[in-house]
Amino acid sequence: MKNYRKVLILLIGIPFIYLGCTDLSENLMSDISAEEHYSTAEGIHDLTIAMYDPLYEYYGYEAGEILTVPGTDEFTYAQGRRGLWNDYSAALNPTENDARGMLGIWNEFFRGINLTNSVLARIDDASGVTEAQRQRWTAEARFLRGYYYHILVQHFGGVHLTLEETIGVETEAHRASENEIWEVVVDDFLYAIDNLPLVQTSFGRATKNAARHALAKTYLILGNWEDAADLAIEIIDSGQHRLLDNFADVFDPYNQEHEEVIWSVVRNQDTRVRRDVRTARDFGMRQHTIQGVMADNIYGSMTSRYLPTRFLIEEIFGNDPDNGGIN
């Protein structure tokens, strides 16, 4: 009986082996090296897409939320088993197995910085890159490098500053001062303003107004009020943006490309396109706990991590929940 079973398994397997061999592609994709691919326009294009990816750790995942949302004057913890987020213990004590909070942002943003530096280091020698592409992709890389450092320096103060591509293993880091970091941030944003287009064909890529907005926020942090105001006026006068008539429309999940958006980290409902991007669910009510109400995946899975504070509801938005809601 044992021998019969072995023969049967072997015979069943043979047709699948044969069929698998007949479907093999003759294009050996694994034969393409990084050095070869990134020396072409196609490779540089791929790098420019990859350099946006770490933004999702901050704007599409719990790492960024933990550092910016719970325990503030706007939100407190709502439901579930992670009330510890309110006391920052998850953010301040991350582990390699749970790299949320500080560790997640640190790892991902330095990966993003190296991707931008890779574009800047390789683009001039890459074959097939047009002058228009070189200008736009260089400006995007400078914008994102400045943006990553702009976030890092606010959370961590002076950090390791590198303007060169890292190839291989590096075991040393040198902490730059906050002023040194801000100088790089301002310089990168100014370059981006001068060289980015006003409109991109792909929604979500950086634009001139995105750089103006980021630099305006930087100037506010540095106390440069007049230049911040001038940049904000330039955005308004560009004619690309306006405030929507209905405030609720700003959060319409079916319209993510409206005129109030200056720059957006695009969130795709198909999370297979990107690792777990689920920020929206953390702010939604638990619809599935209400009888007769069905949760809608367009808003996420409704884990209801965050609850708006009374300060946000009453003082900021002028609502009075004790007397019928909206004033």
Phi, psi and omega in degrees: 000319180296317180296322180298317181296320179297317180295319181297315178298319180296316182293323178293324183287330185301313180300323181290323176298317182294315180296321179298321181292325183288341182263001182296134178282148179274353178272107183276091184291330182290351181277355181273120180272160178298317181299321180290313184294318184279008173260010180239164177297321179297318180294317178297321177301317178297321178297322181292333174285316182298328185290348174276338190304316183297345178300331183293337177293331182266320186253359181223010183213173188290338182300311179292323179298315184299326182278342190233344189251294187292150179079009177261182179281355182259323184225149171232173182286144185256276185230161176112198187253016186237041176299342179299341179298332182293336180257011174069008183296327178290325181286323187270347181229058180285160175234168180297330180276349180219072191275053175264177179067222187301315185296319180297314180294317181301308182298313185289321183288325176288332171295317178297319178298319180292326176295319178294319178295328177295317177299312182295327182283332190253341193293325183292331182261358182285138181280144175085000179277122179284165179296323179295319178294316180302315181295314184290315182291324176296318180294321177296318180296318179295319178300311184291323176299315177299322182291317178299315179291327178300322177283315183300315185291332178289325182273325190240355185075218178294132180229179176297129182247119178225131179245013180238151178293134176269120178239119183091191185268130173242133185248004181235145174226146181234121185282120176274164178282163177300319180299320178296320179295314182296326177298318178294317180301310181298315180298318179295318180293321178298318177299317181297319179300319183287338190237349178277149176285160178289328180227138176254148177289333178256116180297133181109339175284152185295144178235175178300318180290330175297319179291320177300317181295317180295320179290325177299317178296322178297316179296326176296319178297322183274357179081018179266077191294316186294316180292326177296316179296320180298318180294320178297320178294322178299321178296315180297316183286348181291341179077007182270344187222154174205158175284135179288150182293325181249118184301325181297333181294339179299330185253016179292114183292344179270355180223086184262003184239036183281174189288346179279344180282122175271316177205140186227137168274105192294131178250120180261136181296332178277094186291352176291337179291334184215152177303170192314098178254106193217026185303319186303325184295333184287344182256356183266153178292158179280083185299325185290351177269355181260124183299130177086358180248130180256131178294142181247124184296344179298335179259002183100188185265005171064064176271347173053057181285328191238143180237126178296141179284163176297329177300315180294317183290314189268313186279316184280311184260359173070026178265149178235092184296341180277349183225050172092003175097236190291136176278000000 
